[in-house]
Coordinates of C-alpha atoms in Angstrom, one line a residue:
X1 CA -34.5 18.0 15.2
X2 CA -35.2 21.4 15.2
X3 CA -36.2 21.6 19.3
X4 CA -32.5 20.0 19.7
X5 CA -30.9 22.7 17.6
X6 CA -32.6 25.4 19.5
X7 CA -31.6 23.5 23.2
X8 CA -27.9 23.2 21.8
X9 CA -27.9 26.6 21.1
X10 CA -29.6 28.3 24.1
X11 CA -26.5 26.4 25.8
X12 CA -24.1 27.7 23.3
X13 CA -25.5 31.2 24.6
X14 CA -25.1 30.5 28.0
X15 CA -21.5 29.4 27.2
X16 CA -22.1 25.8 28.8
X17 CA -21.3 23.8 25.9
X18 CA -18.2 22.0 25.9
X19 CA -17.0 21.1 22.5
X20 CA -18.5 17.8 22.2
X21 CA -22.0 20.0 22.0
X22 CA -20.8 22.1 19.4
X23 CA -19.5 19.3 17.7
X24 CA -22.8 17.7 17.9
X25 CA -25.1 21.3 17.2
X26 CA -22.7 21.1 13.8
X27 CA -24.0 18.1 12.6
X28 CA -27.8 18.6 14.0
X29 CA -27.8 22.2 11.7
X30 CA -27.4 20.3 8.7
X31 CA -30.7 18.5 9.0
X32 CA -32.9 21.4 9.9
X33 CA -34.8 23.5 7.2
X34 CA -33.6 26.8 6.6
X35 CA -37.1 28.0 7.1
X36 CA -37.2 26.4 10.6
X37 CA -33.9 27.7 11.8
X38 CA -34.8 30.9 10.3
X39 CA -37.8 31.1 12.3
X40 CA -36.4 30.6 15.7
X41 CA -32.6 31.8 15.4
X42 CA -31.9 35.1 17.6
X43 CA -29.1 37.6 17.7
X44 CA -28.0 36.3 21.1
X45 CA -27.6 33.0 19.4
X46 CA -25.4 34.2 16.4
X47 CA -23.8 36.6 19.1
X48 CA -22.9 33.7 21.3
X49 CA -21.1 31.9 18.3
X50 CA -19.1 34.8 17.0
X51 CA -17.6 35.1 20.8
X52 CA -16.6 31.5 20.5
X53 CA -13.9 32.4 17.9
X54 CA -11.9 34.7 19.9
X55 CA -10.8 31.0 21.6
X56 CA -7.7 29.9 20.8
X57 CA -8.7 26.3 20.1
X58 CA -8.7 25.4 16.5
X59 CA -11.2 23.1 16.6
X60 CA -14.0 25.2 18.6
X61 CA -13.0 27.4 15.6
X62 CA -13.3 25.2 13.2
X63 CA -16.9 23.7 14.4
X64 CA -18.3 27.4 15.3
X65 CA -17.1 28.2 11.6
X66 CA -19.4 25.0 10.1
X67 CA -22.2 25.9 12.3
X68 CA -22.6 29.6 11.3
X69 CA -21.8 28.9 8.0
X70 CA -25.1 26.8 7.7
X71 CA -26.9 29.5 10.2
X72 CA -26.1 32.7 8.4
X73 CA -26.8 30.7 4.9
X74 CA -30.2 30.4 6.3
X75 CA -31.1 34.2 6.7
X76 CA -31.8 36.6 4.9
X77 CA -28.5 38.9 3.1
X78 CA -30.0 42.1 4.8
X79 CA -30.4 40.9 7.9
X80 CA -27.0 39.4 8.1
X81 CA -25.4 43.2 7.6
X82 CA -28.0 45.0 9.5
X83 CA -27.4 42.6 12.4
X84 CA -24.1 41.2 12.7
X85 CA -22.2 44.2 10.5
X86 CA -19.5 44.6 13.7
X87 CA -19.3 40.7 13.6
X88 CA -18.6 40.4 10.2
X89 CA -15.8 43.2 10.1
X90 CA -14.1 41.8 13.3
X91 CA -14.2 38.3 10.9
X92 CA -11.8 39.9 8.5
X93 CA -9.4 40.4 11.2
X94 CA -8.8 36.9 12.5
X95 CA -5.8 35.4 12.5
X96 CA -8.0 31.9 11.3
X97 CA -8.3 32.2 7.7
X98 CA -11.2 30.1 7.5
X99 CA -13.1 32.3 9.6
X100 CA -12.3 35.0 6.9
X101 CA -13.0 33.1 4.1
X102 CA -16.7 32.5 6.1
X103 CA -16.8 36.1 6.3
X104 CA -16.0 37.2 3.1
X105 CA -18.5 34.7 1.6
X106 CA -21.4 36.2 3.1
X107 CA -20.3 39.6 1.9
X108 CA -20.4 37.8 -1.6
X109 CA -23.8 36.7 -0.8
X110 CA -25.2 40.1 0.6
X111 CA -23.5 41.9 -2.8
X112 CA -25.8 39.4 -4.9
X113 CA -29.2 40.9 -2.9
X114 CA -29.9 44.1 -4.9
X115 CA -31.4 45.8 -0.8
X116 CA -28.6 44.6 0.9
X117 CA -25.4 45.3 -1.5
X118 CA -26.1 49.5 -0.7
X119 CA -25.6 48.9 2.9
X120 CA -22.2 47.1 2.0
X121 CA -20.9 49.9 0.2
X122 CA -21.5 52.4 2.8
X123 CA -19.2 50.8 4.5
X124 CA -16.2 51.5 3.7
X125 CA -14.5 50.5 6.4
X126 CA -15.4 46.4 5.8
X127 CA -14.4 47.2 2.1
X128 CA -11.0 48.2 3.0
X129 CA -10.5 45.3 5.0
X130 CA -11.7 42.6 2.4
X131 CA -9.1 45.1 -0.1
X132 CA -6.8 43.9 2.3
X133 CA -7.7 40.4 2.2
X134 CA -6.3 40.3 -1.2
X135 CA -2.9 40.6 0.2
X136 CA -3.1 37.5 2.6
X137 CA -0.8 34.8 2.4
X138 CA -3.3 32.5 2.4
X139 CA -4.7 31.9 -1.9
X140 CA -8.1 31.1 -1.0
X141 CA -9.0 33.9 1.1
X142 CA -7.1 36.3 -1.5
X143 CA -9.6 34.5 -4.0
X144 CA -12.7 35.1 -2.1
X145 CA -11.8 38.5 -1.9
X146 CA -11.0 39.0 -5.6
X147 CA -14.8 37.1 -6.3
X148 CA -16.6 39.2 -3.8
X149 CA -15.1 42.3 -4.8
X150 CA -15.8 41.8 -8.6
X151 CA -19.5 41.2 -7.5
X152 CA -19.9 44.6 -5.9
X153 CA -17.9 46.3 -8.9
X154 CA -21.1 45.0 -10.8
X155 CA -23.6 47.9 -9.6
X156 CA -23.1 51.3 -11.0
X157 CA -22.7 52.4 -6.8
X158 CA -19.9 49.6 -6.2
X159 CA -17.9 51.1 -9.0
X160 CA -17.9 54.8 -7.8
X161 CA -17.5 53.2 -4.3
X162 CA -14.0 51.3 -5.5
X163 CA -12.3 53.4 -8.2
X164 CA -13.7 57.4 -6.8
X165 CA -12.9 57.2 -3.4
X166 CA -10.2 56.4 -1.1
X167 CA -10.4 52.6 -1.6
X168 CA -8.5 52.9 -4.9
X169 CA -5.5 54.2 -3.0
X170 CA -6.3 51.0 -0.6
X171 CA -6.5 48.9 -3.8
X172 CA -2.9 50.3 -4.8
X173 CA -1.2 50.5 -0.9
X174 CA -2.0 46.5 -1.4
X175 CA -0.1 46.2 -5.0
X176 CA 2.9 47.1 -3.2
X177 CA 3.0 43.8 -1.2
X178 CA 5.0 42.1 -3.3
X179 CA 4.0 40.8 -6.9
X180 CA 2.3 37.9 -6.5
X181 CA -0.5 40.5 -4.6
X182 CA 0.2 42.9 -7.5
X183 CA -1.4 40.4 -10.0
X184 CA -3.7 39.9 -8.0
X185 CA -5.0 43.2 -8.3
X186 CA -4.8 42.9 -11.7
X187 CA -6.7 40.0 -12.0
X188 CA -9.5 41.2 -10.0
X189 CA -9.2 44.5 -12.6
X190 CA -9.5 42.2 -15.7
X191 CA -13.0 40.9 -14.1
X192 CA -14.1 43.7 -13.4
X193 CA -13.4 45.5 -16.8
X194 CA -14.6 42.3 -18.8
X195 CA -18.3 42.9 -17.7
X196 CA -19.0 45.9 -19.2
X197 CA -17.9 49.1 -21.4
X198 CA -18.8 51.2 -18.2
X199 CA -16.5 49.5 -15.9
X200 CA -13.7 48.8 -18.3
X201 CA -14.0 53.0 -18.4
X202 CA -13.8 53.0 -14.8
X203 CA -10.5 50.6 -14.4
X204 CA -9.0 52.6 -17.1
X205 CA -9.5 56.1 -15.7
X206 CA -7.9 54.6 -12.3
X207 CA -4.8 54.2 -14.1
X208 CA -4.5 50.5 -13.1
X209 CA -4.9 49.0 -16.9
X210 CA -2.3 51.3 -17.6
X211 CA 0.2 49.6 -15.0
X212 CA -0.6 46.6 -16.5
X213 CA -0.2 47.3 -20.4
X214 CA 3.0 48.7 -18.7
X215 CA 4.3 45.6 -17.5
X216 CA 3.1 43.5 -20.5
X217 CA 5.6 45.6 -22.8
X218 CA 8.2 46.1 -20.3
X219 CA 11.7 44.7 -20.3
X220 CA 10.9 41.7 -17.6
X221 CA 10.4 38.7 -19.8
X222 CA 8.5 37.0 -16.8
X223 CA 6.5 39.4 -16.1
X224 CA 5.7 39.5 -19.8
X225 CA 4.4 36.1 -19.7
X226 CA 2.3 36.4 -16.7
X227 CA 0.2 39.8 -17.8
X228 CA 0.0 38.6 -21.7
X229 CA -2.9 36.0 -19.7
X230 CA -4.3 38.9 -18.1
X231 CA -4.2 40.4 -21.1
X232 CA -6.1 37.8 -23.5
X233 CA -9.0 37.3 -20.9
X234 CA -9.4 41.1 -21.0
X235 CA -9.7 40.7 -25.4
X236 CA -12.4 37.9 -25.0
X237 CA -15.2 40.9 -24.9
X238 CA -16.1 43.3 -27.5
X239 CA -15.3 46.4 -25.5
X240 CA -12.3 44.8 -24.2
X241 CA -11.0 44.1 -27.9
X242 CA -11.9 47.9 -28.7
X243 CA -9.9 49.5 -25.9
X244 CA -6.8 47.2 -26.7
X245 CA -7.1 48.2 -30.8
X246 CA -8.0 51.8 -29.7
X247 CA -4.9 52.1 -27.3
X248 CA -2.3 50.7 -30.2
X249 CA -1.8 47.4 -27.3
X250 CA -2.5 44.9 -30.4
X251 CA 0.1 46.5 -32.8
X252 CA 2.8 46.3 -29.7
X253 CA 2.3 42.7 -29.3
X254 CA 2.5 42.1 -32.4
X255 CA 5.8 43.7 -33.1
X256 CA 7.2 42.6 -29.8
X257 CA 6.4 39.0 -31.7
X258 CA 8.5 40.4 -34.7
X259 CA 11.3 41.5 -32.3
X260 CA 11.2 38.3 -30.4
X261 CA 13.5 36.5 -33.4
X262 CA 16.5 38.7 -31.5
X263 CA 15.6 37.5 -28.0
X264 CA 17.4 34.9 -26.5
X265 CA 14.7 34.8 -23.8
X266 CA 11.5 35.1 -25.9
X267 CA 10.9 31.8 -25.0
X268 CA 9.3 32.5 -22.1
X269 CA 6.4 35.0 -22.8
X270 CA 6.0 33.9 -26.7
X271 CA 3.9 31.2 -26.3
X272 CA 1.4 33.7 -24.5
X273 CA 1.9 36.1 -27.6
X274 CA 0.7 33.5 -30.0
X275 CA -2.3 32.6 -27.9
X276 CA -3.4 36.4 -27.9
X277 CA -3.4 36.4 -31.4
X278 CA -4.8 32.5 -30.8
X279 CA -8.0 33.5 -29.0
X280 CA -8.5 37.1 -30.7
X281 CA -9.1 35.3 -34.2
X282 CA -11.7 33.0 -33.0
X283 CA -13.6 35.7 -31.1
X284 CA -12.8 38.5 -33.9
X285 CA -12.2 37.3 -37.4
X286 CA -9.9 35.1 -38.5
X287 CA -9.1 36.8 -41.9
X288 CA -8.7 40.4 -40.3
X289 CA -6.4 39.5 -37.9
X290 CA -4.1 37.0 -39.7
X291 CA -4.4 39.7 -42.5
X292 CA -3.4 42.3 -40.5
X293 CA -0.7 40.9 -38.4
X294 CA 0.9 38.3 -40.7
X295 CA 3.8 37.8 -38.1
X296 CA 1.2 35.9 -35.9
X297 CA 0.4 32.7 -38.6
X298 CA 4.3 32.8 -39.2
X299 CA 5.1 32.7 -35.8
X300 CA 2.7 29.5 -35.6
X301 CA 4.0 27.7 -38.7
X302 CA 7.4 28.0 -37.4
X303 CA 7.0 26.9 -33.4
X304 CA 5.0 24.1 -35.3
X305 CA 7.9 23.3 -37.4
X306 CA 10.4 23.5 -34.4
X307 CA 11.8 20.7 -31.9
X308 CA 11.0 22.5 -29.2
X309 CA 8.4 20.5 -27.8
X310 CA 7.0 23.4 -25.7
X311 CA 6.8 25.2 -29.1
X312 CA 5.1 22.9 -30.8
X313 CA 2.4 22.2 -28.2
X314 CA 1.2 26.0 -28.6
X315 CA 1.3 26.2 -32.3
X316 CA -1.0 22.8 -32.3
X317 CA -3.3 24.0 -29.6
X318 CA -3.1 27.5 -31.8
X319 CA -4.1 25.7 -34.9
X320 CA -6.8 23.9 -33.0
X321 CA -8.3 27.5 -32.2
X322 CA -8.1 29.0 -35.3
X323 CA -9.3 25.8 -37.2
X324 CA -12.7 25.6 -34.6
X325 CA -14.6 27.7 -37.8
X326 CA -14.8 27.4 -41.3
X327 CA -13.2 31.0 -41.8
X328 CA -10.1 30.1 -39.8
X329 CA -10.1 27.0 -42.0
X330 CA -10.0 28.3 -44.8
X331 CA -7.2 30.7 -44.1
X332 CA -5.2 27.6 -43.2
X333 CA -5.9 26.5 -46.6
X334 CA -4.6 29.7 -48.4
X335 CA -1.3 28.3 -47.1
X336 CA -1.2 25.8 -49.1
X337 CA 1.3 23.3 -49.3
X338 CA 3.0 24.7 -45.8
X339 CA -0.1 23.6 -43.8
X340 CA -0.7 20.4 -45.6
X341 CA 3.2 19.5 -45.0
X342 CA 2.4 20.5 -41.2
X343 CA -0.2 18.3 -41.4
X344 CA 1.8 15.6 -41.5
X345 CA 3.8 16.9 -38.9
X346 CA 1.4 16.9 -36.7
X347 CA 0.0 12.8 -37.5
X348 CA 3.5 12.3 -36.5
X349 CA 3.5 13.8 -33.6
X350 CA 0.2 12.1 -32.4
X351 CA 1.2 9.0 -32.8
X352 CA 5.5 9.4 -31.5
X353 CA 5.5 12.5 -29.3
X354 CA 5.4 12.1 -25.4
X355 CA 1.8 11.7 -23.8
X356 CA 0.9 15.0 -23.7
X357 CA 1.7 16.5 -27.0
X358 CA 0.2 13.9 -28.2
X359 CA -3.3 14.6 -26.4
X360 CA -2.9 18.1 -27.9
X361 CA -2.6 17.2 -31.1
X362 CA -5.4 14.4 -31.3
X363 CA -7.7 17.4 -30.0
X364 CA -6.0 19.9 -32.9
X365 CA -7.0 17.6 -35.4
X366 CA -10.6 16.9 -34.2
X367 CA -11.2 20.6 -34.3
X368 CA -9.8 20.8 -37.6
X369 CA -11.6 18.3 -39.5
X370 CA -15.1 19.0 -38.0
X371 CA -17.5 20.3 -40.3
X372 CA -21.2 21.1 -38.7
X373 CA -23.8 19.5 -41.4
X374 CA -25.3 22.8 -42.6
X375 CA -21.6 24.0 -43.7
X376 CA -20.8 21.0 -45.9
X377 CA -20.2 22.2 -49.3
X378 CA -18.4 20.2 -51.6
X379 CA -15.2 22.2 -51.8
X380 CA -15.2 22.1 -47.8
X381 CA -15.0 18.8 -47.7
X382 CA -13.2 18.0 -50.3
X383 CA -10.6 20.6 -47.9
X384 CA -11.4 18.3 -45.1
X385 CA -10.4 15.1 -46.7
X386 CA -7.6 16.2 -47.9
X387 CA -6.5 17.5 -44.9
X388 CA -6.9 13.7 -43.1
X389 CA -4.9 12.2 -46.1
X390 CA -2.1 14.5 -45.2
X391 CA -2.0 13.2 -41.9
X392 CA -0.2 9.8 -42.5
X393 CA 0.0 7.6 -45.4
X394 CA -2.9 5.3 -43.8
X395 CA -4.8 8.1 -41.8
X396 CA -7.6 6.0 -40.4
X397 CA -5.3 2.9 -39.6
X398 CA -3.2 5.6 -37.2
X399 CA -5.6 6.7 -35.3
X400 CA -7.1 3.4 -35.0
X401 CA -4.2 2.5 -33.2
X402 CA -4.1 4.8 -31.5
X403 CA -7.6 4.1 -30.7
X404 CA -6.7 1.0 -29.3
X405 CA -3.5 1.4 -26.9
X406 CA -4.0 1.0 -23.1
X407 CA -4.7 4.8 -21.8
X408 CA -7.7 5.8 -21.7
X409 CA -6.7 9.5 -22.6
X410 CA -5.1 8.7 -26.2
X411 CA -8.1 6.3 -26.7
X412 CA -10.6 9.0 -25.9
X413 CA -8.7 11.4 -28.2
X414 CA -8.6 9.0 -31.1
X415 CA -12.2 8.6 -30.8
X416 CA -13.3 12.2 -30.8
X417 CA -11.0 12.5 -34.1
X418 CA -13.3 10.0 -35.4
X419 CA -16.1 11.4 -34.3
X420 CA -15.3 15.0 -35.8
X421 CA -15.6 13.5 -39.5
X422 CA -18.2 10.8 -38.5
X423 CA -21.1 13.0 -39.9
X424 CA -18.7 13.5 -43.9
X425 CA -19.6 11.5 -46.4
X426 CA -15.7 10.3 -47.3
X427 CA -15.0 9.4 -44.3
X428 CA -18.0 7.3 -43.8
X429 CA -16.9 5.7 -46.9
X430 CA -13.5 5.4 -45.5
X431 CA -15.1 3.6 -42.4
X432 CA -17.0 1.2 -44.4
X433 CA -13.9 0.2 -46.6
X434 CA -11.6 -0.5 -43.3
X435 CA -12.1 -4.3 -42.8
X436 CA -13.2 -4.7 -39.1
X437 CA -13.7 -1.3 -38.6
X438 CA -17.7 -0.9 -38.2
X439 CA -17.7 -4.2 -36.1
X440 CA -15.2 -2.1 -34.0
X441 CA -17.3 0.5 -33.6
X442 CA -20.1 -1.5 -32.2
X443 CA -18.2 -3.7 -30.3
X444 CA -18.8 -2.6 -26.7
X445 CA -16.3 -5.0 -25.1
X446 CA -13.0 -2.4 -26.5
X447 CA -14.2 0.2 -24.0
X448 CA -13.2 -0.6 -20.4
X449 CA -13.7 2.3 -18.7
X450 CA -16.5 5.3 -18.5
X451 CA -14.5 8.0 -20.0
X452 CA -14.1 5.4 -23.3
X453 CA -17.9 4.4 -23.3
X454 CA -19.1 8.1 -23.0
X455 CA -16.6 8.8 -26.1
X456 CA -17.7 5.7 -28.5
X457 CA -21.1 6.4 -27.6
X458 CA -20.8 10.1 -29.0
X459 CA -19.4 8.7 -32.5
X460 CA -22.0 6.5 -32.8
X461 CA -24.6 9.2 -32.7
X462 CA -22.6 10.9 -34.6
X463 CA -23.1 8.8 -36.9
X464 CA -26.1 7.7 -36.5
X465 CA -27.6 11.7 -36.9
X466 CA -25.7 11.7 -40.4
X467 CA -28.3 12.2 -43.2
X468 CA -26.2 10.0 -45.2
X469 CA -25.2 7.2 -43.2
X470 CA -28.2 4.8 -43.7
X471 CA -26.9 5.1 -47.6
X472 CA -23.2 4.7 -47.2
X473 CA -23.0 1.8 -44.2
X474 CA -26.4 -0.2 -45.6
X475 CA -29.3 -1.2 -44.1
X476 CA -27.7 -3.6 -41.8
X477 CA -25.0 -1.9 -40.2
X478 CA -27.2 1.2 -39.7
X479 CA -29.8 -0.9 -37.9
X480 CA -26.7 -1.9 -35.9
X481 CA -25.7 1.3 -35.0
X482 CA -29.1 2.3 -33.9
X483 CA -29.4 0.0 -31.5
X484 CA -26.1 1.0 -29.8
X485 CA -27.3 4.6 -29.7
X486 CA -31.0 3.7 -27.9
X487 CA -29.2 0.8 -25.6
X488 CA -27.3 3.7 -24.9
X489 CA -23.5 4.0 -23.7
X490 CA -23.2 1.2 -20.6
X491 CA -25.3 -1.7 -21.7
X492 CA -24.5 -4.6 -20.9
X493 CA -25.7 -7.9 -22.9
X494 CA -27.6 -10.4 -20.2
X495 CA -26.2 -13.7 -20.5
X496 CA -28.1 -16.4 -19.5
X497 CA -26.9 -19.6 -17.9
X498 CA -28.7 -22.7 -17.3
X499 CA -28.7 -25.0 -14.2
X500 CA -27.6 -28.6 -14.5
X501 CA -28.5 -30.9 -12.0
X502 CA -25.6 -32.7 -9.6
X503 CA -23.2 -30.2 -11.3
X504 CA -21.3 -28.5 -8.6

């Protein structure tokens, strides 16, 4: 296979191959060894393929494109930009995006290869152009860009090279596209910044951060909502966290949340407020932060309470967040009789509300009611099961139901609430008390497709991995259980038939 490569491409370099042999060199390449093409691929090879995209004949393009993609994958990432550096740059000026997208992704590899990512950033001129990039039309190329300049950003040299020198007024010229290129740039800033102190110092001291804290408390509700994302990804590190408390951004957004009551168009941006202060608690502490900005769990309690439906989808994915650990928990609980009315609220929901909200809320209460085994005290779970009894007036019997409609989504999502208080001694008790409700479990023949199996199966261990299972359920069901768990999740029962003869 390898001798046929080589005679397809010695043709290619002689520019007698039609496109039937290119067509044909594009699936040969595939088979060969990166080793053996490595071994035997010359520059006048590689050359001769790079002058067959100047054609204008989309599909010579788009074969030439498949074959060097597999080629250039096979050499080495210094190679590549000692050797075909005038290639690569004349790449990022086709008017073919795929042949830019093929370009830029070998940059991404050669930033990745600690010898070959200095000889990228001594180019400044390639750099421009993949800056550039990030303005095209085209999202995937823009995309490329954004990953392969994040990946030089990530050497001390590809920081200096971006934010002190004259690429940063490139980086800017391209902001001024329009705004979808302008978030962009942003985006690409928030990466950068979330991998370390050193280059969040580097994005701040280029004044770009500051364009975007700009926007995010601006007048432009949209724009609000669209940099408050930005925004939130930039708080999931420590630093990141830091810079925002440091720079007072936290208190704005908070009190731009207090403000919000007055704004007939808060609707739009809100819901990002409230998953800022969403994700900050789980990553920070859940105490601080609804301690310190008390606006944030009202604001939750009352889209919860709301008939906005949009609203109330946020809130519940909110108090799934803050609910994922016992500290959030147990700030919920210091509510009192608000949350355990919301409770109830939110059975209703998962059992009336369109699809969706629905879905949200089944995975809202899973994340509430889960306790891991080593944080089961008593009071926790007597928290826990009082929580469930809030839900509905016959908890278990709702979500059974649920458990038992026709979509596979809602099924899945009444399982997983199972699941989450499979391993608690009440509800195990609960489970045992149900009539039917063990045979349930263990009755593969409810579960008709993968998604369902894969979810019944993960209750079962669930249960099965509970220290007091074999106690509660008995000798027999738990015997019962065990057997599901090691036939594992698709087993199907052999059923044998016997052969009569003369029976047709």
């Amino acid at each position: 296979m390898a001798e046929a490569v080589m005679e397809l491409l010695e043709r290619v370099a002689r520019r007698e191959a039609p496109l039937e042999e290119l067509r044909a060199l594009r699936l040969a390449v595939q088979a060969v060894p990166s080793a053996a093409l490595r071994a035997r691929l010359s520059d006048d090879h590689l050359g001769a393929l790079f002058a067959l995209l100047s054609v204008n004949d989309r599909e010579q393009v788009s074969a030439c494109v498949s074959v060097l993609e597999r080629l250039l994958q096979a050499l080495d990432p210094v190679y590549v930009i000692q050797n075909l550096r005038e290639e690569l740059q004349k790449g990022l000026f086709h008017p073919d995006d795929s042949v830019k997208i093929l370009t830029i992704s070998q940059v991404g590899r050669i930033v990745e290869n600690s010898d070959a990512v200095t000889e990228i950033i001594n180019s400044p001129e390639l750099l421009r152009q993949i800056i550039n990039c990030i303005g095209g039309e085209k999202i995937a190329v823009a995309k490329e860009a954004i990953k392969s300049l994040s990946r030089i950003a990530q050497t001390q040299d590809g920081l200096e090279a971006l934010f002190v020198s004259s690429l940063l007024s490139d980086l800017k010229n391209v902001m001024a596209t329009n705004d979808i290129v302008r978030y962009r740039v942003y985006e690409l800033i928030v990466e950068i910044s979330s991998v370390s102190a050193d280059s969040l110092n580097y994005c701040a001291n280029s004044g770009l951060i500051s364009e975007l804290i700009g926007e995010l408390t601006g007048d432009d509700v949209l724009v609000r909502a669209t940099c408050i994302e930005m925004v939130t990804s930039l708080a999931h590190t420590p630093h990141g966290r830091q810079y925002l408390a440091q720079q007072g951004i936290i208190d704005k957004i908070s009190n731009i949340i207090v403000g919000a009551e007055s704004d007939p168009f808060s609707g739009f941006y809100l819901p990002g407020f409230v998953k800022f202060f969403g994700n900050l608690a789980v990553v920070d502490s859940p105490q601080q932060i609804c301690e310190r900005y008390p606006v944030f769990m009202e604001k939750v309690f009352e889209m919860a309470e709301s008939h906005d439906p949009t609203m109330i989808g946020v809130a519940v994915d909110t108090l799934g967040i803050l609910g994922s650990n016992v500290e959030g928990k147990q700030v919920l609980q210091k509510t009192r009789s608000r949350f355990q009315n919301l409770l109830n609220r939110i059975g209703h929901q998962a059992k009336n509300a369109p699809t969706e909200l629905r879905l949200r809320c089944l995975d809202a209460i899973s994340s509430l009611l889960y306790l891991p085994p080593e944080q089961q005290t008593d009071d926790l779970l007597r928290m826990t099961e009082s929580w469930f009894t809030s839900l509905s007036s016959q908890p278990l019997e709702l979500f059974r139901s649920i458990s038992t409609q026709p979509f596979p989504d809602l099924h899945c999502g009444a399982l997983r609430v199972f699941t989450a208080i499979a391993n608690q001694p009440w509800a195990q008790k609960l489970m045992l008390d149900s009539p039917g409700f063990v045979e349930y479990i263990v009755d593969r023949s409810v579960e008709p497709d993968k998604a369902s199996k894969d979810a019944k199966y993960e209750l079962v261990k669930a249960l099965v991995n509970s220290k007091t299972i074999a106690e509660i359920f008995g000798n027999q069901y738990y015997l019962r259980l065990r057997a599901y768990l090691r036939e594992g999740p698709y087993y199907v029962k052999a059923v044998s038939t016997t052969a009569v003869e003369g029976v047709e």
